[in-house]
Tab-separated table of C-alpha atoms in Angstrom:
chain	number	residue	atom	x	y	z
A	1	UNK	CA	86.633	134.514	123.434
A	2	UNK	CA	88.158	134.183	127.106
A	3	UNK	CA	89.799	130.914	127.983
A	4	UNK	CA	92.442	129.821	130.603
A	5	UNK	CA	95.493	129.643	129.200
A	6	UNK	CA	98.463	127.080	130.448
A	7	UNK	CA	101.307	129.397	129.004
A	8	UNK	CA	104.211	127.439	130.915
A	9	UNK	CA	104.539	124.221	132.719
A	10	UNK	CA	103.808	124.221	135.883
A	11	UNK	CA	102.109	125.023	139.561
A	12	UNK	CA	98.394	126.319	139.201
A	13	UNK	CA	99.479	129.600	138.767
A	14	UNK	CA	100.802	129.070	134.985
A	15	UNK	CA	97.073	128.922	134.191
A	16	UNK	CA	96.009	132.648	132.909
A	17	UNK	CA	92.951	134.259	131.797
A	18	UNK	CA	93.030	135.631	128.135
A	19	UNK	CA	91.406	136.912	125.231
A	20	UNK	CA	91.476	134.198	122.476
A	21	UNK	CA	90.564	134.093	118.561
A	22	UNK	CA	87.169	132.357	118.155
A	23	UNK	CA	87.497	129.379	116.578
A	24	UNK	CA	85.825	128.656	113.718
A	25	UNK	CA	84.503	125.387	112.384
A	26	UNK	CA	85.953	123.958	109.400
A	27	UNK	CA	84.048	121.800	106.729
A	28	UNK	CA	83.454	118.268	109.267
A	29	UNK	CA	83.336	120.805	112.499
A	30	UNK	CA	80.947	122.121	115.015
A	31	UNK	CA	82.093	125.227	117.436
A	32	UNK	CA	80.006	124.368	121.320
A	33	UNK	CA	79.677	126.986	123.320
A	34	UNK	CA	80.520	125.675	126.628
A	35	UNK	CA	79.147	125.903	130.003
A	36	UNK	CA	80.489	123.456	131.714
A	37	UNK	CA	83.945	121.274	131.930
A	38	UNK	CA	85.996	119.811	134.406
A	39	UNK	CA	89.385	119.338	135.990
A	40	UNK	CA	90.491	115.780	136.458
A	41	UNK	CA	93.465	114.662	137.534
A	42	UNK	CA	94.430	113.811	133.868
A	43	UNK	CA	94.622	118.117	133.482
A	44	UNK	CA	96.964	118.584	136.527
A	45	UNK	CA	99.091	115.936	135.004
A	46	UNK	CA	99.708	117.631	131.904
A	47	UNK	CA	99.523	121.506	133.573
A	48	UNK	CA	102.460	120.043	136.095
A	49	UNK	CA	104.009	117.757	133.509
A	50	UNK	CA	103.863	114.771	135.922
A	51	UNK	CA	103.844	111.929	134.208
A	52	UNK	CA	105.839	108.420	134.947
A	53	UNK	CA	109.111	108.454	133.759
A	54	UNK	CA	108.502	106.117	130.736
A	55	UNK	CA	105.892	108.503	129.455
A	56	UNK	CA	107.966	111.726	129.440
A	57	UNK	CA	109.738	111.559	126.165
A	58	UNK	CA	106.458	110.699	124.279
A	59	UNK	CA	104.324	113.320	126.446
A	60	UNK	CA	106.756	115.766	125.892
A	61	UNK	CA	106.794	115.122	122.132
A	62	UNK	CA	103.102	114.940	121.942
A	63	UNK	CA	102.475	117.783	124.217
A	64	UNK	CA	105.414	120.525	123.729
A	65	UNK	CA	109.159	119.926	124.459
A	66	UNK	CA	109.581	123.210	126.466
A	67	UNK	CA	105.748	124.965	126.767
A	68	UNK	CA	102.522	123.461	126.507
A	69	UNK	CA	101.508	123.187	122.513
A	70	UNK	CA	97.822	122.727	123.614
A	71	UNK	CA	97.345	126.026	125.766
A	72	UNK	CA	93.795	125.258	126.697
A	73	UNK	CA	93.321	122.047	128.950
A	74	UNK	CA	90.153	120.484	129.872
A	75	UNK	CA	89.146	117.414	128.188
A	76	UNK	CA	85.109	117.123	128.672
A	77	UNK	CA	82.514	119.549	128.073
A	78	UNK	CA	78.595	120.230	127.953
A	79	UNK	CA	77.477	122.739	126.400
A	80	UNK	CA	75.316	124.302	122.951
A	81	UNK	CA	76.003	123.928	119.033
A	82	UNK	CA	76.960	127.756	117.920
A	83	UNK	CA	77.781	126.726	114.804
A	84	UNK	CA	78.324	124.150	112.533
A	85	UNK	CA	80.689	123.188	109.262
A	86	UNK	CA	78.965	123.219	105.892
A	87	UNK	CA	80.009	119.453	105.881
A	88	UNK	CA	78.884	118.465	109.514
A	89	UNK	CA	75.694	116.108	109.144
A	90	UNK	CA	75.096	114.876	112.811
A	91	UNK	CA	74.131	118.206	114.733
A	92	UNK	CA	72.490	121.477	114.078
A	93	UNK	CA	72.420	124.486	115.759
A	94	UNK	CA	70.945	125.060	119.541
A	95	UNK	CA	71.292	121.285	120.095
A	96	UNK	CA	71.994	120.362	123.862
A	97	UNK	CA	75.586	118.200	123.485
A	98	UNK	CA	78.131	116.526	125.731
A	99	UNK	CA	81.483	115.144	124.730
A	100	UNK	CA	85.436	114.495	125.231
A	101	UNK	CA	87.835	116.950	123.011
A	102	UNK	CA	90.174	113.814	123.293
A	103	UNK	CA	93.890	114.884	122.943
A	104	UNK	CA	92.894	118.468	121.301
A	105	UNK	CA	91.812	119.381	124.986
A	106	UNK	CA	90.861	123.098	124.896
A	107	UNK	CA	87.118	122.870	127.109
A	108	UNK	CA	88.168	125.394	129.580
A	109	UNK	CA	87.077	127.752	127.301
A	110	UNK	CA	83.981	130.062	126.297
A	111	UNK	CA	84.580	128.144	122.808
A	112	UNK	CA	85.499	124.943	121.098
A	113	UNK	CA	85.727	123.475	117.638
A	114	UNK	CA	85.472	119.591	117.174
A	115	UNK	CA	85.448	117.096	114.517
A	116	UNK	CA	81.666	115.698	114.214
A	117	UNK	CA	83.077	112.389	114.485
A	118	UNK	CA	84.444	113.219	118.188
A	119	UNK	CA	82.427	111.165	121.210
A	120	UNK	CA	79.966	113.897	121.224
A	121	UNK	CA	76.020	113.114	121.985
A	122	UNK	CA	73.077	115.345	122.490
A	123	UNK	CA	72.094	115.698	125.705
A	124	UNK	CA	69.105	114.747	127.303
A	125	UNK	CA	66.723	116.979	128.713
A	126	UNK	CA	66.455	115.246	132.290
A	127	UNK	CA	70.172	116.597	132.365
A	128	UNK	CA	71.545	119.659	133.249
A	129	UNK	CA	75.112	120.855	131.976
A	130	UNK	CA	76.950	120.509	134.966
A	131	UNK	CA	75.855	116.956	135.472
A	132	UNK	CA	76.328	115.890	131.874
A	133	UNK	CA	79.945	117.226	131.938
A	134	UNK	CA	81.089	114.598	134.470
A	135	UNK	CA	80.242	111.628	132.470
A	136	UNK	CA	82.757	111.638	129.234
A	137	UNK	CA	85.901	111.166	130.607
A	138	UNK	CA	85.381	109.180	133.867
A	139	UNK	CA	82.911	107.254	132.447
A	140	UNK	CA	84.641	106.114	129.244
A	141	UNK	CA	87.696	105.228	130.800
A	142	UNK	CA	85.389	103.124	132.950
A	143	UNK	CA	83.361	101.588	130.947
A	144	UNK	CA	86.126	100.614	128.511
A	145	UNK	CA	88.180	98.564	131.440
A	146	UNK	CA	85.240	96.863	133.265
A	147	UNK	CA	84.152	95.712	129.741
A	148	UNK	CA	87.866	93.788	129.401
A	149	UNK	CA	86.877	91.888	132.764
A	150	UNK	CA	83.255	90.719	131.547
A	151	UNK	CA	81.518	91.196	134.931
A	152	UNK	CA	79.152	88.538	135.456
A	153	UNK	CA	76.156	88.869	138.258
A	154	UNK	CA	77.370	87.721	141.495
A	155	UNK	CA	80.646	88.457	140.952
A	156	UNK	CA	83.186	90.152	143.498
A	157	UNK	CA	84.831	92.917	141.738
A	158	UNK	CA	87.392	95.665	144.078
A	159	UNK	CA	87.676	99.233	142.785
A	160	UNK	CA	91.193	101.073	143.834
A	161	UNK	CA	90.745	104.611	144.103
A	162	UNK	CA	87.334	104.595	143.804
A	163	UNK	CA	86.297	107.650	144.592
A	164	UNK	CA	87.492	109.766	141.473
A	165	UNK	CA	86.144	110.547	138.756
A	166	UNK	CA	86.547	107.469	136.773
A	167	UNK	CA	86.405	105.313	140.002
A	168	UNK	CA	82.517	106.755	141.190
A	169	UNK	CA	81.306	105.828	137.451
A	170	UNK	CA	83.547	102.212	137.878
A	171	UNK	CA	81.365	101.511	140.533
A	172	UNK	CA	77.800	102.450	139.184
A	173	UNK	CA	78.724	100.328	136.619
A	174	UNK	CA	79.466	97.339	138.115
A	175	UNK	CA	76.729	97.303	140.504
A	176	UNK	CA	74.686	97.341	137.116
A	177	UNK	CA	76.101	94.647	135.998
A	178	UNK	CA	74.869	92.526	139.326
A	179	UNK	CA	78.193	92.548	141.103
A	180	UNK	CA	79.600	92.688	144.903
A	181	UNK	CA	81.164	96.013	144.984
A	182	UNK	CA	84.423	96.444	147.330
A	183	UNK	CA	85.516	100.395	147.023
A	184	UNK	CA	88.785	101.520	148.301
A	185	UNK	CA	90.190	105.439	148.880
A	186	UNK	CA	90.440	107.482	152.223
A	187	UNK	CA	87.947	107.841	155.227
A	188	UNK	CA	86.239	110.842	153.425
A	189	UNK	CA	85.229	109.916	150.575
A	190	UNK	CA	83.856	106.036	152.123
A	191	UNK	CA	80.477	107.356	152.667
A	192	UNK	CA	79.848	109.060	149.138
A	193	UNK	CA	80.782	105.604	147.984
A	194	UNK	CA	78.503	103.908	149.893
A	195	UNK	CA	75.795	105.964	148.387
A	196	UNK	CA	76.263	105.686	145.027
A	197	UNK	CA	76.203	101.541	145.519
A	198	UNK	CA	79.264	100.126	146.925
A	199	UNK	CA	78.771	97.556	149.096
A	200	UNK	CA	82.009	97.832	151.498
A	201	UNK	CA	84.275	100.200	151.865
A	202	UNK	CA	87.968	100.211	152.701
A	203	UNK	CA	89.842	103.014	154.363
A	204	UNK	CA	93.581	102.393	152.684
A	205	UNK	CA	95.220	104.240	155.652
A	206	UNK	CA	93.803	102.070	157.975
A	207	UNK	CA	93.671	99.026	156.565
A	208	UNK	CA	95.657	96.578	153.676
A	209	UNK	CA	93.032	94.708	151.516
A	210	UNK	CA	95.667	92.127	150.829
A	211	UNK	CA	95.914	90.894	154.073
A	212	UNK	CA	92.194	90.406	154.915
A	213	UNK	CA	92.070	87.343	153.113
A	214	UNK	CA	89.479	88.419	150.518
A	215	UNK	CA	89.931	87.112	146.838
A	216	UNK	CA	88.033	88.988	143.857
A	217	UNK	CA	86.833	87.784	140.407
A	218	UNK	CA	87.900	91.819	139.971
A	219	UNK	CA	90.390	94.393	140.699
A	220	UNK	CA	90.690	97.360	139.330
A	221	UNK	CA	93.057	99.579	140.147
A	222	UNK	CA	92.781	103.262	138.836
A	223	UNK	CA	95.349	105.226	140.998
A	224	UNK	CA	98.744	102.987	140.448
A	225	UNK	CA	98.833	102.247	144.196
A	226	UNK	CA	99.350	98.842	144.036
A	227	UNK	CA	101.539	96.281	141.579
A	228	UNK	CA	100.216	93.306	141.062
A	229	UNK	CA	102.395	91.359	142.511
A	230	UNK	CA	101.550	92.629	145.569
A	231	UNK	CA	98.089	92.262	144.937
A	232	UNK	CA	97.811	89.312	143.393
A	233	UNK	CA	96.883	87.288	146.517
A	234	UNK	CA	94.081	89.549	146.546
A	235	UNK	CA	92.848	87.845	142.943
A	236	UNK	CA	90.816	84.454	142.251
A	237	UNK	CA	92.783	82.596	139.668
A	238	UNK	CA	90.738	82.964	137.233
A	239	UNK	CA	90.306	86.801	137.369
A	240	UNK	CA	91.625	89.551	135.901
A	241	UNK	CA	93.695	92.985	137.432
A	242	UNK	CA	92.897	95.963	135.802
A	243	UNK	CA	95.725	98.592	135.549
A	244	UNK	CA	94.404	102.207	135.212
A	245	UNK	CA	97.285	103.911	135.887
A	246	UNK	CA	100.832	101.541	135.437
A	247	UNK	CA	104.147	102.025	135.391
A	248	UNK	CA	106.537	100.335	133.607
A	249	UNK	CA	107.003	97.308	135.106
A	250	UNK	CA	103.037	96.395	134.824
A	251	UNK	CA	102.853	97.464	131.287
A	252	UNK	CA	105.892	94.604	131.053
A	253	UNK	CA	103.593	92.259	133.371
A	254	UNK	CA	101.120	92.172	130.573
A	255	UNK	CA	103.487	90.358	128.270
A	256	UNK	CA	104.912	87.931	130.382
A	257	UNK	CA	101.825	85.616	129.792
A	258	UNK	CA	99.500	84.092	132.219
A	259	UNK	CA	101.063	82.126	134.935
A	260	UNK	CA	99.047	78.984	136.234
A	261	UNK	CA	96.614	80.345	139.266
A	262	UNK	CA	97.973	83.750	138.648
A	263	UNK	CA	95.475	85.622	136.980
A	264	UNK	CA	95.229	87.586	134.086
A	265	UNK	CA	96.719	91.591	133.975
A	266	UNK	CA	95.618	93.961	131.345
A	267	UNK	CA	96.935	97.415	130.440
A	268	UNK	CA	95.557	99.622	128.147
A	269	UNK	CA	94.329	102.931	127.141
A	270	UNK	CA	90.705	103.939	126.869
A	271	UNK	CA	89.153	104.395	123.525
A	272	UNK	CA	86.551	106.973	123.223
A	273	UNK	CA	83.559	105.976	121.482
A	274	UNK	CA	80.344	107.514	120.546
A	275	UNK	CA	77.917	104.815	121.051
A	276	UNK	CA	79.866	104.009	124.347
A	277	UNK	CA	79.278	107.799	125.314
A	278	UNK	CA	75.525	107.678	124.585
A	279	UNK	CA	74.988	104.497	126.370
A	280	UNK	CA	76.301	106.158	129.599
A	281	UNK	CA	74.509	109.673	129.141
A	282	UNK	CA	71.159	107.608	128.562
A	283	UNK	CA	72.198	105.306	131.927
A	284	UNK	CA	72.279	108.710	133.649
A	285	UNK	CA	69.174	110.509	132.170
A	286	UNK	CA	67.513	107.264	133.059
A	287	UNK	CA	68.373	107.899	136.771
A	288	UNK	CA	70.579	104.809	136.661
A	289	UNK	CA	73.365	106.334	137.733
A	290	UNK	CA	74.155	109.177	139.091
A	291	UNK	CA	76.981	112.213	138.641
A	292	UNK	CA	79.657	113.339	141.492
A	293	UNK	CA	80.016	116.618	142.121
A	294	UNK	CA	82.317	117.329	144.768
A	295	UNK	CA	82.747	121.589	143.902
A	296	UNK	CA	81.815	123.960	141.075
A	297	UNK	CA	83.949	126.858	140.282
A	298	UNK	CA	83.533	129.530	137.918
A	299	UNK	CA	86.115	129.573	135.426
A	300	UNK	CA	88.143	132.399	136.095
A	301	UNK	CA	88.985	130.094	139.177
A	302	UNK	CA	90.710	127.699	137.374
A	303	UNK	CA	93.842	127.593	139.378
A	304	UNK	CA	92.143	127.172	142.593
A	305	UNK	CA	89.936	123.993	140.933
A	306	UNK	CA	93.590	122.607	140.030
A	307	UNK	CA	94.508	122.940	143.465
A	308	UNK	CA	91.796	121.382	144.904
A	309	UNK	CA	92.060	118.198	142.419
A	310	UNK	CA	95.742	117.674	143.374
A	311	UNK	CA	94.983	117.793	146.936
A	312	UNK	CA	93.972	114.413	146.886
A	313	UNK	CA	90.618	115.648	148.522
A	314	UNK	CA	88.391	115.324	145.058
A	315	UNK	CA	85.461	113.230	145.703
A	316	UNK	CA	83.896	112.618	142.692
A	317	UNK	CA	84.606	115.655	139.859
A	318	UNK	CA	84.898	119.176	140.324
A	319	UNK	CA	83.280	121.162	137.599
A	320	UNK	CA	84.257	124.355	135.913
A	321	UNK	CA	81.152	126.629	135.167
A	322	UNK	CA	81.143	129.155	132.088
């Protein structure tokens, strides 16, 4: 099979077309063909090996001390069953499916091999493969955060980087859930975010949302921007700050205990769940919400996708099609 390859890391132009092996499924497996993934920001992290300092020893143990152990990045797919492990019971061949290859990666290729028990979901039919391959990553990690702050209708809730791949989803979701939706990134991306239901928007470059004297029942911050101690102001006492993306010192926040008026701070890492998967795809198919799709590339053009994403420019997901 062809896939891109990450042989080294590295700039963009580590990433290499090759011939692979086809994988194979083994007893609990099915093999997807895939015809559509993605490059987040998550991928260039890992290509690059950019991570915060406190993460490097365990991402380099996890990952590869000197060269990528993974080879094939991409972490979300859509695509068909091609075949299936004597074992499997979920899905048969020729089903339409969607799903995360959590930390196996390997979806920027013609060919991957999961465990059944993988977030993977058929797809609807009202859904077409590029569409359906936005939602697994961005929208779990979404979904799994706003569900720690237990949006209530009427609430005020501020979204940090909103307009990303987890940060478009962030704020379908919480405009489902009946809430005032502030969205914050740069001028370009203000209208897109406007259309898919925010109800402000915030230019950071032009403007500092703590010192407009607006208080949320809400923040979540995806990019790592902010600490909370700077935006803390920013937060009703009684609400919570979502950390997407922390460094050290806000993973250490979360342990320090709630001070009085303060708020609350969580940190944590997404778990990817089937049911939580299938509730978003069926949210989309229902024309509740909508996918992002800044660029498609084919997948030879890998490297120029990764250059696009680090850019800064991404509004929404860029999609890799097979």
């Amino acid at each position: 099979m062809k896939a891109m390859v990450c042989t080294r890391y590295g700039t963009p132009e580590t990433l290499e077309l090759q011939e692979l092996e086809k994988p194979r499924p083994k007893a609990k497996e099915i093999s997807i063909k895939v015809l559509a993934s993605t490059v987040t920001a998550g991928d260039c992290e890992m290509r690059s090996f950019t991570f915060p300092p406190y993460l490097r020893l365990p991402m380099r143990l996890l990952f590869g001390a000197r060269k990528p152990r993974m080879k094939v990045l991409g972490q979300e797919f859509a695509g068909v069953v091609e075949a299936v492990g004597e074992s499997q019971k979920h899905f048969k061949l020729g089903d339409r499916v969607v799903g995360s290859t959590g930390m196996k990666l390997g979806a920027n290729a013609e060919y991957v091999c999961l465990p059944e028990r993988y977030a993977i979901v058929r797809m609807p039919d009202e859904l077409d493969y590029e569409q359906a391959a936005t939602i697994p990553t961005g929208g779990m990690n979404a979904l799994f955060f706003l569900r720690k702050a237990n949006i209530q209708e009427g609430q005020k809730v501020l979204i940090i980087g909103a307009g990303g791949s987890i940060g478009t989803i962030a704020v379908q979701l919480a405009k489902h859930e009946g809430a005032e939706v502030t969205a914050i990134d740069r001028q370009e991306k203000l209208d897109m975010l406007l259309s898919v239901g925010a109800d402000k928007v915030i230019d950071y470059e032009r403007e500092d949302f703590t010192a407009n004297g607006e208080t949320y029942d809400v923040i979540f911050d995806i990019v790592g921007k902010n600490t909370f101690a700077q935006a803390k102001g920013s937060l009703k006492p009684t609400g919570i700050y979502l950390i997407g993306n922390p460094s050290l010192s806000e993973v250490l926040q979360k342990f320090k205990g709630k001070r009085k008026g303060s708020g609350r701070v969580y940190v944590g890492v997404a778990d990817y769940k089937t049911d939580d998967l299938r509730y978003l795809v069926e949210l989309f198919a229902a024309g509740q919400m909508k996918a992002v799709i800044d660029r498609t590339y084919p997948l030879t053009e890998l490297a120029q996708a990764h250059r696009y994403v680090e850019s800064g420019m991404k509004a929404g997901n860029v999609v890799m099609v097979h």
